[in-house]
C-alpha positions as YAML, in Angstrom:
chain: A
units: angstrom
residues:
- id: 1
  name: MET
  ca: [-3.91, 2.76, 41.03]
- id: 2
  name: LYS
  ca: [-3.67, -1.09, 41.16]
- id: 3
  name: ARG
  ca: [-7.50, -1.12, 40.53]
- id: 4
  name: VAL
  ca: [-7.22, 0.81, 37.44]
- id: 5
  name: LEU
  ca: [-4.27, -1.23, 36.17]
- id: 6
  name: SER
  ca: [-6.26, -4.42, 36.77]
- id: 7
  name: ILE
  ca: [-9.14, -3.04, 34.84]
- id: 8
  name: LEU
  ca: [-7.08, -2.06, 31.90]
- id: 9
  name: LEU
  ca: [-5.31, -5.44, 31.91]
- id: 10
  name: ILE
  ca: [-8.69, -7.19, 31.90]
- id: 11
  name: LEU
  ca: [-9.94, -4.90, 29.14]
- id: 12
  name: LEU
  ca: [-6.95, -5.52, 26.96]
- id: 13
  name: GLY
  ca: [-7.34, -9.24, 27.61]
- id: 14
  name: ILE
  ca: [-11.07, -9.12, 26.39]
- id: 15
  name: ALA
  ca: [-9.96, -7.03, 23.40]
- id: 16
  name: GLN
  ca: [-7.71, -9.84, 22.18]
- id: 17
  name: PHE
  ca: [-10.88, -11.60, 21.04]
- id: 18
  name: ILE
  ca: [-12.16, -8.62, 19.00]
- id: 19
  name: ARG
  ca: [-10.05, -8.78, 15.81]
- id: 20
  name: PRO
  ca: [-10.23, -6.96, 12.44]
- id: 21
  name: ASP
  ca: [-10.89, -9.01, 9.31]
- id: 22
  name: THR
  ca: [-7.38, -9.81, 7.90]
- id: 23
  name: ALA
  ca: [-8.57, -12.24, 5.17]
- id: 24
  name: LEU
  ca: [-7.03, -11.54, 1.87]
- id: 25
  name: PRO
  ca: [-9.52, -10.22, -0.69]
- id: 26
  name: ALA
  ca: [-10.09, -12.33, -3.77]
- id: 27
  name: HIS
  ca: [-8.30, -11.07, -6.82]
- id: 28
  name: ASP
  ca: [-7.63, -12.18, -10.32]
- id: 29
  name: PRO
  ca: [-3.83, -12.40, -10.66]
- id: 30
  name: ALA
  ca: [-4.12, -11.48, -14.40]
- id: 31
  name: HIS
  ca: [-4.87, -7.89, -13.33]
- id: 32
  name: ASP
  ca: [-1.94, -7.58, -11.03]
- id: 33
  name: LEU
  ca: [0.64, -4.77, -11.77]
- id: 34
  name: ILE
  ca: [3.40, -7.16, -11.95]
- id: 35
  name: THR
  ca: [1.57, -9.57, -14.29]
- id: 36
  name: VAL
  ca: [0.31, -6.76, -16.71]
- id: 37
  name: THR
  ca: [3.59, -4.74, -16.81]
- id: 38
  name: GLN
  ca: [6.24, -7.56, -16.38]
- id: 39
  name: PRO
  ca: [8.98, -5.63, -14.75]
- id: 40
  name: GLY
  ca: [12.37, -7.16, -14.33]
- id: 41
  name: ALA
  ca: [13.25, -9.32, -11.35]
- id: 42
  name: ALA
  ca: [14.87, -6.49, -9.29]
- id: 43
  name: VAL
  ca: [11.83, -4.30, -9.58]
- id: 44
  name: THR
  ca: [9.43, -7.21, -8.94]
- id: 45
  name: ASP
  ca: [11.44, -7.92, -5.79]
- id: 46
  name: LEU
  ca: [11.38, -4.33, -4.74]
- id: 47
  name: LEU
  ca: [7.50, -3.99, -5.23]
- id: 48
  name: HIS
  ca: [6.96, -7.03, -3.15]
- id: 49
  name: VAL
  ca: [9.29, -6.03, -0.34]
- id: 50
  name: ALA
  ca: [8.38, -2.28, -0.16]
- id: 51
  name: CYS
  ca: [4.85, -2.03, -1.62]
- id: 52
  name: TYR
  ca: [2.76, -5.18, -1.79]
- id: 53
  name: ASP
  ca: [1.96, -5.54, 1.99]
- id: 54
  name: CYS
  ca: [0.00, -2.37, 2.02]
- id: 55
  name: HIS
  ca: [-0.81, -1.78, -1.61]
- id: 56
  name: SER
  ca: [-1.92, -5.26, -2.95]
- id: 57
  name: SER
  ca: [-4.39, -8.05, -2.00]
- id: 58
  name: GLU
  ca: [-1.35, -10.19, -1.27]
- id: 59
  name: THR
  ca: [-0.47, -8.75, 2.23]
- id: 60
  name: ARG
  ca: [1.95, -10.79, 4.37]
- id: 61
  name: TYR
  ca: [0.73, -10.19, 7.93]
- id: 62
  name: PRO
  ca: [3.57, -10.23, 10.64]
- id: 63
  name: TRP
  ca: [3.10, -12.17, 13.94]
- id: 64
  name: TYR
  ca: [2.17, -9.08, 15.79]
- id: 65
  name: VAL
  ca: [-1.15, -8.80, 13.75]
- id: 66
  name: ASN
  ca: [-2.35, -11.21, 16.69]
- id: 67
  name: ILE
  ca: [-2.11, -8.45, 19.38]
- id: 68
  name: THR
  ca: [-4.89, -6.13, 19.86]
- id: 69
  name: PRO
  ca: [-4.89, -2.92, 19.35]
- id: 70
  name: VAL
  ca: [-1.74, -3.27, 17.04]
- id: 71
  name: ASN
  ca: [-3.88, -5.42, 14.72]
- id: 72
  name: TRP
  ca: [-6.60, -2.70, 14.24]
- id: 73
  name: TRP
  ca: [-3.89, -0.04, 13.54]
- id: 74
  name: LEU
  ca: [-2.21, -2.20, 11.09]
- id: 75
  name: GLN
  ca: [-5.38, -3.44, 9.25]
- id: 76
  name: HIS
  ca: [-6.37, 0.44, 9.09]
- id: 77
  name: HIS
  ca: [-3.13, 1.06, 7.12]
- id: 78
  name: VAL
  ca: [-3.61, -1.88, 4.92]
- id: 79
  name: ASN
  ca: [-7.16, -0.83, 4.05]
- id: 80
  name: GLU
  ca: [-6.06, 2.64, 3.23]
- id: 81
  name: GLY
  ca: [-3.19, 1.52, 1.07]
- id: 82
  name: ARG
  ca: [-5.33, -0.82, -0.90]
- id: 83
  name: GLU
  ca: [-7.98, 1.88, -1.26]
- id: 84
  name: GLU
  ca: [-5.44, 4.43, -2.51]
- id: 85
  name: PHE
  ca: [-3.56, 2.11, -4.81]
- id: 86
  name: ASN
  ca: [-4.34, -1.68, -4.96]
- id: 87
  name: MET
  ca: [-1.59, -3.06, -7.38]
- id: 88
  name: SER
  ca: [-3.45, -6.29, -7.47]
- id: 89
  name: GLU
  ca: [-6.19, -4.40, -9.50]
- id: 90
  name: TRP
  ca: [-4.08, -2.47, -11.88]
- id: 91
  name: GLY
  ca: [-5.43, -4.15, -15.06]
- id: 92
  name: ARG
  ca: [-8.89, -3.32, -14.07]
- id: 93
  name: HIS
  ca: [-8.46, 0.34, -14.36]
- id: 94
  name: LYS
  ca: [-8.42, 2.69, -17.43]
- id: 95
  name: ALA
  ca: [-5.43, 4.32, -18.70]
- id: 96
  name: LYS
  ca: [-5.97, 7.68, -17.05]
- id: 97
  name: TRP
  ca: [-6.13, 6.15, -13.58]
- id: 98
  name: GLN
  ca: [-3.09, 4.10, -14.25]
- id: 99
  name: ARG
  ca: [-1.20, 7.16, -15.43]
- id: 100
  name: HIS
  ca: [-2.25, 9.03, -12.44]
- id: 101
  name: LYS
  ca: [-1.10, 6.34, -10.09]
- id: 102
  name: ALA
  ca: [2.13, 5.97, -11.81]
- id: 103
  name: GLU
  ca: [2.79, 9.64, -11.56]
- id: 104
  name: GLU
  ca: [1.86, 9.51, -7.75]
- id: 105
  name: ALA
  ca: [4.24, 6.64, -7.29]
- id: 106
  name: VAL
  ca: [7.20, 8.50, -8.77]
- id: 107
  name: GLU
  ca: [6.33, 11.65, -6.81]
- id: 108
  name: LEU
  ca: [6.04, 9.74, -3.39]
- id: 109
  name: VAL
  ca: [8.90, 7.35, -3.91]
- id: 110
  name: LYS
  ca: [11.28, 10.13, -5.16]
- id: 111
  name: LYS
  ca: [10.35, 12.41, -2.19]
- id: 112
  name: GLY
  ca: [10.88, 9.31, 0.15]
- id: 113
  name: GLU
  ca: [7.36, 9.53, 1.41]
- id: 114
  name: MET
  ca: [6.86, 5.89, 0.44]
- id: 115
  name: PRO
  ca: [7.11, 3.35, 1.96]
- id: 116
  name: LEU
  ca: [5.85, 4.96, 5.07]
- id: 117
  name: ASP
  ca: [8.35, 5.36, 8.10]
- id: 118
  name: SER
  ca: [5.79, 3.43, 10.05]
- id: 119
  name: TYR
  ca: [6.20, 0.51, 7.87]
- id: 120
  name: THR
  ca: [10.05, 0.54, 7.60]
- id: 121
  name: TRP
  ca: [10.43, 0.57, 11.43]
- id: 122
  name: THR
  ca: [9.32, -2.97, 11.46]
- id: 123
  name: HIS
  ca: [10.38, -3.91, 7.81]
- id: 124
  name: SER
  ca: [14.07, -2.74, 7.49]
- id: 125
  name: ASP
  ca: [14.18, -4.57, 4.15]
- id: 126
  name: ALA
  ca: [11.82, -1.93, 2.80]
- id: 127
  name: LEU
  ca: [14.12, 0.86, 3.61]
- id: 128
  name: LEU
  ca: [14.99, 1.91, 0.03]
- id: 129
  name: THR
  ca: [18.48, 3.00, -1.02]
- id: 130
  name: ASP
  ca: [18.88, 5.88, -3.45]
- id: 131
  name: ASP
  ca: [19.64, 3.34, -6.22]
- id: 132
  name: GLN
  ca: [16.35, 1.34, -5.51]
- id: 133
  name: ARG
  ca: [14.43, 4.65, -5.28]
- id: 134
  name: ALA
  ca: [15.76, 5.49, -8.80]
- id: 135
  name: MET
  ca: [14.93, 1.95, -9.94]
- id: 136
  name: LEU
  ca: [11.27, 2.32, -8.83]
- id: 137
  name: THR
  ca: [10.96, 5.91, -10.16]
- id: 138
  name: THR
  ca: [12.30, 4.76, -13.43]
- id: 139
  name: TYR
  ca: [9.85, 1.89, -13.52]
- id: 140
  name: PHE
  ca: [6.89, 3.91, -12.73]
- id: 141
  name: SER
  ca: [8.04, 6.82, -15.21]
- id: 142
  name: GLY
  ca: [8.27, 4.21, -17.82]
- id: 143
  name: LEU
  ca: [4.73, 3.13, -17.09]
- id: 144
  name: MET
  ca: [3.53, 6.69, -17.56]
- id: 145
  name: ALA
  ca: [5.44, 7.01, -20.76]
- id: 146
  name: ALA
  ca: [3.97, 3.64, -22.09]
- id: 147
  name: ILE
  ca: [0.30, 4.85, -21.38]
- id: 148
  name: PRO
  ca: [-0.80, 7.49, -24.07]
- id: 149
  name: PRO
  ca: [-2.22, 10.47, -22.62]
- id: 150
  name: GLN
  ca: [-5.89, 10.75, -22.61]
- id: 151
  name: LYS
  ca: [-7.90, 13.86, -23.06]
- id: 152
  name: GLY
  ca: [-7.84, 16.05, -20.08]
- id: 153
  name: ASP
  ca: [-4.52, 14.65, -18.69]
- id: 154
  name: HIS
  ca: [-2.90, 18.01, -19.04]
- id: 155
  name: GLU
  ca: [-4.98, 19.29, -16.06]
- id: 156
  name: HIS
  ca: [-2.87, 18.35, -12.93]
- id: 157
  name: ARG
  ca: [-5.56, 17.24, -10.19]
- id: 158
  name: ARG
  ca: [-4.13, 16.76, -6.72]
- id: 159
  name: GLU
  ca: [-7.25, 16.67, -4.68]
- id: 160
  name: HIS
  ca: [-9.23, 14.11, -6.55]
- id: 161
  name: GLU
  ca: [-8.00, 11.18, -8.50]
- id: 162
  name: PRO
  ca: [-9.41, 10.66, -12.02]
- id: 163
  name: GLU
  ca: [-12.61, 8.69, -12.47]
- id: 164
  name: ASP
  ca: [-12.53, 5.33, -13.99]
...
């Protein structure tokens, strides 16, 4: 048993040198959701605290990003979040995509599915109160209302997001 534990510790030590790429992607701030939509200070703060670490190109990595295998798990979540909805790229997308993402945000925030539990375990400031959920829901609903419906928007598509 000691031999197995020793081997595992050695492998864990070696693994510390194999790290994911945590470099922040280049982005044009002019396309950022907050820059484009100019919400009030309270919504801006909520977006930064509860959304931007996983859903933007402005991730603030915690100290434990230096520990393998936690860093791989964390980077996987960040990559998925950016792929699903990168708020830093909001202005680069067409209205149909924006309406769809705003609608998804309303649904996920309202149901309490965002932010993820796995995020709020280590980021207690991202635990949203009912009032904060209502504030974000109102904000994203307002975005939906401000973006004119496009042809074909009446079809509710869950499996595939609209094309750009």
